[in-house]
Coordinates of C-alpha atoms in Angstrom, one line a residue:
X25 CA -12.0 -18.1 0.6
X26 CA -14.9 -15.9 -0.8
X27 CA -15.0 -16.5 -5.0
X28 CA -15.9 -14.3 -7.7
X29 CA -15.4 -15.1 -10.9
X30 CA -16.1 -12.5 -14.1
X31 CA -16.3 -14.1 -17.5
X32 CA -14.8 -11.4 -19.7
X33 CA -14.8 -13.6 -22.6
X34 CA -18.7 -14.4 -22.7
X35 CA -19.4 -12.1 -25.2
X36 CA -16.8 -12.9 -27.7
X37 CA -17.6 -16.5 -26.7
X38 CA -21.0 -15.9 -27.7
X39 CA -20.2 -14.5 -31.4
X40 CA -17.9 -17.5 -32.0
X41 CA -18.1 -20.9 -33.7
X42 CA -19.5 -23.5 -32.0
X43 CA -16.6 -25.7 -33.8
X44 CA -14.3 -24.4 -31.9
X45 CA -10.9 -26.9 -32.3
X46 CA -9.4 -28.7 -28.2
X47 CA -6.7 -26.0 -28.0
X48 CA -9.4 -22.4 -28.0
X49 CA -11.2 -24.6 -25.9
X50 CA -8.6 -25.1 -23.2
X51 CA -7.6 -21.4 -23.8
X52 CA -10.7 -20.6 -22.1
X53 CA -9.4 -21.8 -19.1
X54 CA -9.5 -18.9 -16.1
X55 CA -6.7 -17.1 -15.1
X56 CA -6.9 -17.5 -11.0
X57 CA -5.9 -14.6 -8.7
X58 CA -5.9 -14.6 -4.9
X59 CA -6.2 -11.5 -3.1
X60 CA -5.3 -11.5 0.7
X61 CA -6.1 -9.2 2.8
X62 CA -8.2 -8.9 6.5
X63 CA -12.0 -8.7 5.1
X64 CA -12.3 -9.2 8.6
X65 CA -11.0 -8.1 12.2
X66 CA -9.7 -5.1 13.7
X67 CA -8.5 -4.1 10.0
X68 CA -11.1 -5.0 7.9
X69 CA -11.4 -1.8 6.5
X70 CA -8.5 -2.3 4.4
X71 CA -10.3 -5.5 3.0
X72 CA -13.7 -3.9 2.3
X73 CA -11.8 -1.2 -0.5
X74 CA -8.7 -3.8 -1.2
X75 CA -11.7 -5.6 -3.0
X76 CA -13.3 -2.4 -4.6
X77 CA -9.7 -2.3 -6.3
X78 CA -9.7 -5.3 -7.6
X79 CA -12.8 -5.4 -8.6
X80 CA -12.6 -2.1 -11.0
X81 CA -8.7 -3.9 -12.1
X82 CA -10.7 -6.6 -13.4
X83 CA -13.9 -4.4 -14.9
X84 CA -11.0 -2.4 -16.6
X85 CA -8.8 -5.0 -17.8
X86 CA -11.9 -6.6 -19.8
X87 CA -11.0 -9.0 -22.4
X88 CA -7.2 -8.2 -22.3
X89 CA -6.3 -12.3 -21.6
X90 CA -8.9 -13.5 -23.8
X91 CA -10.8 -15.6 -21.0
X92 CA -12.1 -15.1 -17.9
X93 CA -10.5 -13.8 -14.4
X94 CA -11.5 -15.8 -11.5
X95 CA -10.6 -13.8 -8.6
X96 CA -10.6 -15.0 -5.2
X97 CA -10.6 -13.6 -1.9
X98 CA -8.0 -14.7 1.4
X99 CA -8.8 -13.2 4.8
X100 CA -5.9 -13.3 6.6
X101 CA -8.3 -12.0 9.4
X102 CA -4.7 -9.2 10.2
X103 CA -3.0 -12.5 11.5
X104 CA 0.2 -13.6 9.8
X105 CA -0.1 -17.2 11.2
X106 CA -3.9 -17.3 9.8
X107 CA -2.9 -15.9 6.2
X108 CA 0.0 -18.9 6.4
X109 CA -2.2 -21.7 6.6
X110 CA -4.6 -19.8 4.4
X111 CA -2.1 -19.2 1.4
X112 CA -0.9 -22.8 2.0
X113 CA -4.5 -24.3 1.6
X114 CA -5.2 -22.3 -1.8
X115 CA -1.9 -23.6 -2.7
X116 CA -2.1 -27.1 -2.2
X117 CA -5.9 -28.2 -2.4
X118 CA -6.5 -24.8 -5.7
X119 CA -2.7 -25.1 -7.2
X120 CA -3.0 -21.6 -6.5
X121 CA -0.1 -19.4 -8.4
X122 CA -1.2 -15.6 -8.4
X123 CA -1.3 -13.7 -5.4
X124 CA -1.7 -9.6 -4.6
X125 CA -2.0 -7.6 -1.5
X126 CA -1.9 -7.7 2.0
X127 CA -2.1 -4.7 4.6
X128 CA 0.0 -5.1 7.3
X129 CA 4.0 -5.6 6.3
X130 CA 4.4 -8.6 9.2
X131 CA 1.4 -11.0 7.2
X132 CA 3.4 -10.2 3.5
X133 CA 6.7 -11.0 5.1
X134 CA 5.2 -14.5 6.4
X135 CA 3.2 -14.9 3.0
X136 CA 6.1 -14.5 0.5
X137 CA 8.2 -16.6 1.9
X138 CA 5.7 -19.2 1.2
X139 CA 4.7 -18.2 -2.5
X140 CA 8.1 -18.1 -3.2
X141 CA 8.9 -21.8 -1.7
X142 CA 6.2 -22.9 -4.3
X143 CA 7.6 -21.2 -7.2
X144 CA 4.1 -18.5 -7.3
X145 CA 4.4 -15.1 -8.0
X146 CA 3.1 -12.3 -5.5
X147 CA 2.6 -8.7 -5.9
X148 CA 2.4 -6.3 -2.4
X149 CA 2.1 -2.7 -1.4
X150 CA 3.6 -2.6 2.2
X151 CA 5.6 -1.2 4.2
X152 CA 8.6 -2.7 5.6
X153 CA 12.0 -2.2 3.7
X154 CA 12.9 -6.2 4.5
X155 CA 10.1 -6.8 1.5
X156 CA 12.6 -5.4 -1.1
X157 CA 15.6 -5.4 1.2
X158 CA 17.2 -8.8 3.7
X159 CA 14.0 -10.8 3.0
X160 CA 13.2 -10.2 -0.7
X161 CA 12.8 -13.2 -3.1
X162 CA 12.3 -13.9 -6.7
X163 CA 8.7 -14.2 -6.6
X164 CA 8.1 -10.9 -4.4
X165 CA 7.2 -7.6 -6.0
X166 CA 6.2 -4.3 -4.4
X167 CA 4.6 -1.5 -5.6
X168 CA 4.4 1.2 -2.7
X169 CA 7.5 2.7 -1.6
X170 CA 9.4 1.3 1.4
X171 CA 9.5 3.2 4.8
X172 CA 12.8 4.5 3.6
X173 CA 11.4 6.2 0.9
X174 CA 8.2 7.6 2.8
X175 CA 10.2 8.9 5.7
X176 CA 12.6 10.8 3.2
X177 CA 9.5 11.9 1.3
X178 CA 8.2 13.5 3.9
X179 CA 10.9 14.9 6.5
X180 CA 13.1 16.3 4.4
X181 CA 11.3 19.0 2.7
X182 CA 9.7 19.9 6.1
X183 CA 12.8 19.9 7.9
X184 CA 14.1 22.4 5.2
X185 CA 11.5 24.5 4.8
X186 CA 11.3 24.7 8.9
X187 CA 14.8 25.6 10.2
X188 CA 13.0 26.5 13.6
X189 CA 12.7 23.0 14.0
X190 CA 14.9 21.3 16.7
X191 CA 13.8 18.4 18.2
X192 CA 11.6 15.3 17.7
X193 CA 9.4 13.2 19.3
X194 CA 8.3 9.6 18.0
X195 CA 5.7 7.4 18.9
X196 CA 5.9 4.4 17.3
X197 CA 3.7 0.9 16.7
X198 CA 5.8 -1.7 18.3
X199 CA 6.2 -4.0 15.1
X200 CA 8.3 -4.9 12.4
X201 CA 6.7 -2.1 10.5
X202 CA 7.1 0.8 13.0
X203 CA 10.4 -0.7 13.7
X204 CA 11.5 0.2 10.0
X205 CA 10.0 3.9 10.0
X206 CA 11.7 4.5 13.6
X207 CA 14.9 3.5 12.1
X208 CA 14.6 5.5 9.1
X209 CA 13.6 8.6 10.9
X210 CA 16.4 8.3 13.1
X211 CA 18.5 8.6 10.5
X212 CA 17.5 11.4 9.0
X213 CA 17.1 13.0 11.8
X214 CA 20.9 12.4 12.7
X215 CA 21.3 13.6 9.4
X216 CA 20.2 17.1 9.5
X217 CA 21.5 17.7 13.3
X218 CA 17.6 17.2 14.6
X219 CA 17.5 16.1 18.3
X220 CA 15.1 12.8 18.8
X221 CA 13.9 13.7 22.7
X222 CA 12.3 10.7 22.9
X223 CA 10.2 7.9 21.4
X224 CA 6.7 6.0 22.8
X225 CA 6.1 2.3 21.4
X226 CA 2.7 0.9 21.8
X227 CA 1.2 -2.0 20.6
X228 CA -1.6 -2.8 17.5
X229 CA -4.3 -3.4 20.3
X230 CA -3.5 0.3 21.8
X231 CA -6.6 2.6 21.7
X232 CA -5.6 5.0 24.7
X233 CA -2.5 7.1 23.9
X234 CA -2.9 10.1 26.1
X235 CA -0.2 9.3 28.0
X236 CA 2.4 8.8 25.1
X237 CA 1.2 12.3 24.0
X238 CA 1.7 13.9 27.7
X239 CA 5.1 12.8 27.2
X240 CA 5.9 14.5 23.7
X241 CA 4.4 17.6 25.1
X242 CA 7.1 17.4 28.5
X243 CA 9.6 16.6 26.0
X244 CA 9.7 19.9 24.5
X245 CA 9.8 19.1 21.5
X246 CA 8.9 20.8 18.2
X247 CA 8.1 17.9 16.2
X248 CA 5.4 15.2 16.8
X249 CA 6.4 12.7 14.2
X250 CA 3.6 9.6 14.0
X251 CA 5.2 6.4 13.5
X252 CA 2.5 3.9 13.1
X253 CA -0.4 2.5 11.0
X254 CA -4.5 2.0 10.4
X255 CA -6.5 2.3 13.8
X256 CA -3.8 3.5 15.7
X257 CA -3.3 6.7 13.9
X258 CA -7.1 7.5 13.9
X259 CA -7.0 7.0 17.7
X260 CA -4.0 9.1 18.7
X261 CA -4.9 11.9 16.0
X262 CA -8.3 12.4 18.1
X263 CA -6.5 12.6 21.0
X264 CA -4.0 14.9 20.1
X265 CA -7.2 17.2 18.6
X266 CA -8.6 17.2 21.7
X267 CA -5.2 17.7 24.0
X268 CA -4.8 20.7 21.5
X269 CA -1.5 19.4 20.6
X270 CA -1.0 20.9 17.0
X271 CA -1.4 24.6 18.8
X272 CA 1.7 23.6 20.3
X273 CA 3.7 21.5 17.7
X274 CA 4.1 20.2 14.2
X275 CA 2.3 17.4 14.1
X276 CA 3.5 14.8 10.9
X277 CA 2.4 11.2 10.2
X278 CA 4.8 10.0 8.1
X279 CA 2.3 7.2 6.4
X280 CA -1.5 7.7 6.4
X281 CA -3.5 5.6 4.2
X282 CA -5.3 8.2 2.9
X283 CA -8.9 9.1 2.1
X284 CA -10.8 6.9 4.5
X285 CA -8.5 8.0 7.4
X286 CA -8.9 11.6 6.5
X287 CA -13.0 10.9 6.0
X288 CA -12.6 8.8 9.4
X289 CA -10.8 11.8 11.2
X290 CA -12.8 14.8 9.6
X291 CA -11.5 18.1 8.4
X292 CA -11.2 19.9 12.1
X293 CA -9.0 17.0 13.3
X294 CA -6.4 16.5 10.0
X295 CA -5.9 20.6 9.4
X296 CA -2.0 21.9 9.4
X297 CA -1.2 18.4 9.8
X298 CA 1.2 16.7 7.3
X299 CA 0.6 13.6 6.3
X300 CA 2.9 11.1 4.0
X301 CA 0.7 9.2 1.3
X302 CA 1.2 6.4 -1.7
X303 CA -2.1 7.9 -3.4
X304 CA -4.1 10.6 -3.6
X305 CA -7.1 10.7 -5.8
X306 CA -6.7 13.8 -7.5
X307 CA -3.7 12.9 -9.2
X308 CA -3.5 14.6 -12.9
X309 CA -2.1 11.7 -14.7
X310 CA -3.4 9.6 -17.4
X311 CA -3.8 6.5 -16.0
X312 CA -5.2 7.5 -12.7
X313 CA -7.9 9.4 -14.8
X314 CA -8.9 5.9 -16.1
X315 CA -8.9 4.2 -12.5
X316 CA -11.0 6.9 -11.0
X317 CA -13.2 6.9 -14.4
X318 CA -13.7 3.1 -13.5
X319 CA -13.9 3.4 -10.2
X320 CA -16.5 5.7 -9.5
X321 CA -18.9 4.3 -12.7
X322 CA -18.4 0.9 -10.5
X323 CA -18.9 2.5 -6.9
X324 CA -20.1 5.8 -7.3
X325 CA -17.1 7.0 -4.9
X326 CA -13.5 8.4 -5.3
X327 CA -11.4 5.5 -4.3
X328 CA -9.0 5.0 -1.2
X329 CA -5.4 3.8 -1.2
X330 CA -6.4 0.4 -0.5
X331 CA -8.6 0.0 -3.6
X332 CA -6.0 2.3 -5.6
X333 CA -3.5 -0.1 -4.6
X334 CA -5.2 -3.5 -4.9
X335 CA -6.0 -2.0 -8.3
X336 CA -2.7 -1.5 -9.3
X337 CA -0.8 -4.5 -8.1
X338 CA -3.8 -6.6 -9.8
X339 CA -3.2 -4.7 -13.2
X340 CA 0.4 -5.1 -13.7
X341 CA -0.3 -9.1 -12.5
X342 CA -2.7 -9.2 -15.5
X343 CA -0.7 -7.4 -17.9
X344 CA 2.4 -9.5 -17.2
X345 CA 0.4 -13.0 -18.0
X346 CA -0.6 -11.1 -21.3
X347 CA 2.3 -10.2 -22.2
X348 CA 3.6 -13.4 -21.1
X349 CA 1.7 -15.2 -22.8
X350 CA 1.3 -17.6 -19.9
X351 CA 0.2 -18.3 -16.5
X352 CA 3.7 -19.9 -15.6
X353 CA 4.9 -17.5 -12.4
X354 CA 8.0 -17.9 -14.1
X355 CA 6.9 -16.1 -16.9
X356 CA 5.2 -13.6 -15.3
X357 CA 8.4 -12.9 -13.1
X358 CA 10.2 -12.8 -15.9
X359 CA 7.7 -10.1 -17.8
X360 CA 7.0 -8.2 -14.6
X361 CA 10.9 -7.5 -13.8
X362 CA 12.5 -4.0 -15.5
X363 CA 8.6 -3.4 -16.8
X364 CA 8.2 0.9 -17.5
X365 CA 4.8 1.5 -17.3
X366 CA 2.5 4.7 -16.9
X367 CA 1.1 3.7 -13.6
X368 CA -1.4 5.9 -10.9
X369 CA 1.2 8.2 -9.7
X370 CA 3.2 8.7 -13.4
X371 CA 6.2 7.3 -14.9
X372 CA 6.6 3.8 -12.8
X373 CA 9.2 1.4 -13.0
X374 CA 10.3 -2.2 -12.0
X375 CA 13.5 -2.4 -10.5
X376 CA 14.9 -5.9 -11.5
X377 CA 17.4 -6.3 -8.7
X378 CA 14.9 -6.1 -5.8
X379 CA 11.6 -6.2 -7.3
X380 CA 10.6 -2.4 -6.4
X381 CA 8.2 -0.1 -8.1
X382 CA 10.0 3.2 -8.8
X383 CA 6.8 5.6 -8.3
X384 CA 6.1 8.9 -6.2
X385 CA 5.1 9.4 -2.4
X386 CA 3.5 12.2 -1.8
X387 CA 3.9 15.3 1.3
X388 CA 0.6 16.6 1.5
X389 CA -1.1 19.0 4.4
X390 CA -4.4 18.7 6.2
X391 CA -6.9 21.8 4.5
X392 CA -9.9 23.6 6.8
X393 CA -13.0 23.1 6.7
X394 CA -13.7 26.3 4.8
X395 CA -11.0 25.7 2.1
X396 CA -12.8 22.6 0.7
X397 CA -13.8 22.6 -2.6
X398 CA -16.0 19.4 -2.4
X399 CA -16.5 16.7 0.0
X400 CA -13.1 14.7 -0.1
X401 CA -10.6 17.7 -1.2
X402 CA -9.2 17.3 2.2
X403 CA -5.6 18.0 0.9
X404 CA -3.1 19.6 -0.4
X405 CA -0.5 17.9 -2.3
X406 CA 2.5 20.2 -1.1
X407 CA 5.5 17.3 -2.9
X408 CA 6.4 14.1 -4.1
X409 CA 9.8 12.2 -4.6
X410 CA 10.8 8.4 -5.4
X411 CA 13.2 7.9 -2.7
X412 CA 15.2 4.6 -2.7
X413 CA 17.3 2.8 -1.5
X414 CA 19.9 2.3 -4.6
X415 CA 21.4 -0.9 -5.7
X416 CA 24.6 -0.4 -4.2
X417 CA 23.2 -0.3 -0.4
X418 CA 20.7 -2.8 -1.2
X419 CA 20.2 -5.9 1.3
X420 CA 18.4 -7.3 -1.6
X421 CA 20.3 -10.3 -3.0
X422 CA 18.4 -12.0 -5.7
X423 CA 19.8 -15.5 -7.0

């Protein structure tokens, strides 16, 4: 575990009285949060700007507990088995309480079992509907939408505003998270009468996917609809480029993390396509003015999803032990669940019976080259919607 600690209080410390009674003394105390993520391996992008995020939560947050955050890093190194052992260590040898992140859906689902077992509290942004749905917990809260709600997000409007459209191909990361978006596409595709012509699974080490995108070109399909994550996309977007495949078909990822991927790809590669996102930078609301404000004073950048998301889940973590008035998980549970807030993407709410964030996804479309108006406007935001799964057809059960 990598440590930082800031010490927000200093200055007010410094001003103070130097008889200062036992109880402001132990109020000092820092409030401990653990970030995991994989700051290294095949996905240690999403670690290098998960910390970014945090960082700027904690630069913005300031003074708001009244003593110092001392935020500490997890590499799960992309391995559920590693983050485990990991989480289990902070927990047992730190008393570690306060947890946030993760980027791949399979290392939160082995994580929050665990937090939960030790009465934490732990604060996500993936995928996979189990999170919020047959595996949720009390300790577990999500802030990005579910696959559910990006696959609605995004096929729906483009199925309507594209009657030519008739059939479908899928290829699909074989995991629990590609799993989830396969399902969901499926369904909506039954749905609104779209023929799936077939479906490719490959796995997380896959770099060479020319032969999954031979097939969706045989298949005569009209659709190529992207069902995986990270690495993977970047690899088989390039490929499709070069096999000219979007001169012959739609081609729609339904989640894309975002800036770095579209930076990572370039302009020629990501134009006409459509791509599903939790956050775009540009977005015209109040309290994404003040992230990016932050952000780019800390970094001098426009941040990615991962840092957008990192910082987001770290905020509401913060401003529940405030409002709390405690560290107790508990507590923090407790002041975290049915919390309205103005979050990055608006109006966001905490569903108490499954612990979901009620905030936008977003249908945006690759821009050219030409059409940029500065060096990351690589987008344009075409829709957004909140789709959920509601309580009644919930596999969340919370006790």
């Amino acid at each position: 575990m990598d440590r930082r600690s800031f010490l927000t209080v200093a200055g007010s410390a410094a001003t103070g009285s130097l008889m200062l009674p036992r109880f402001a003394i132990a109020q000092a105390r820092p409030f401990s949060y653990y970030s995991v993520n994989a700051f290294s391996g095949n996905f240690a992008t999403s670690g290098k700007y998960s910390d970014l995020g945090v960082r700027a939560a904690v630069t913005a947050f300031g003074n708001g507990l009244g003593r110092p955050i001392d935020y500490r890093k997890i590499d799960s190194e992309g391995n559920p088995a590693i983050a485990v052992r990991k989480v289990q260590q902070a927990i047992d040898q730190d008393k570690a309480r306060h947890f946030g992140g993760a980027a791949l859906s399979n290392e939160a689902l082995a994580i929050m079992k665990e937090i939960d077992k030790n009465k934490g509290v732990y604060f996500t942004y993936v995928g996979a509907d189990e999170v919020t749905g047959k595996d949720c917990n009390r300790s577990t809260f999500r802030w990005g939408l579910p696959t559910y709600g990006a696959v609605n997000t995004v096929m729906r409007p483009l199925i309507q505003q594209n009657p030519k459209w008739k059939k479908v191909y899928t290829i699909t990361g074989q995991y629990v998270f590609g799993e989830a978006l396969l399902r969901n596409a499926k369904a909506v595709m039954h749905e609104t009468k779209l023929e799936h012509v077939g479906n490719s699974y490959h796995s997380l080490a896959e770099k060479e996917f020319s032969g999954y995108l031979g097939n969706a070109m045989g298949s005569g399909a009209d659709v190529l609809l992207v069902l995986n994550f990270g690495a993977n996309t970047l690899d088989l977007l390039r490929q499709a480029a070069t096999f000219g495949l979007k001169q012959r078909m739609a081609v729609v990822v339904a989640w894309f993390s975002g800036l770095d991927t579209f930076q990572a790809l370039g302009a020629d590669v990501t134009d006409g396509m459509y791509f599903g996102l939790q956050y775009w930078h540009t977005l015209d609301t109040p309290a994404n003015k003040d992230f990016v404000r932050v952000y780019r004073g800390e970094f001098k950048e426009n941040p990615r999803f991962y840092s957008a998301a990192d910082y987001q889940v770290a905020t509401l973590m913060f401003d529940a032990a405030k409002r709390a008035g405690s560290d107790e998980p508990a507590a923090i549970v407790k002041a975290l669940e049915g919390h309205s807030y103005q979050g990055l993407t608006g109006d966001e709410q905490i569903r108490p019976f499954d612990h979901q964030v009620s905030k936008n996804y977003l249908l945006v479309r690759g821009k050219k080259k030409a059409a940029m108006k500065d060096a990351d406007d690589y987008a344009d935001i075409l829709s957004s919607s909140r789709a959920l799964v509601p309580q009644g057809e919930s596999d969340c059960k919370l006790v």
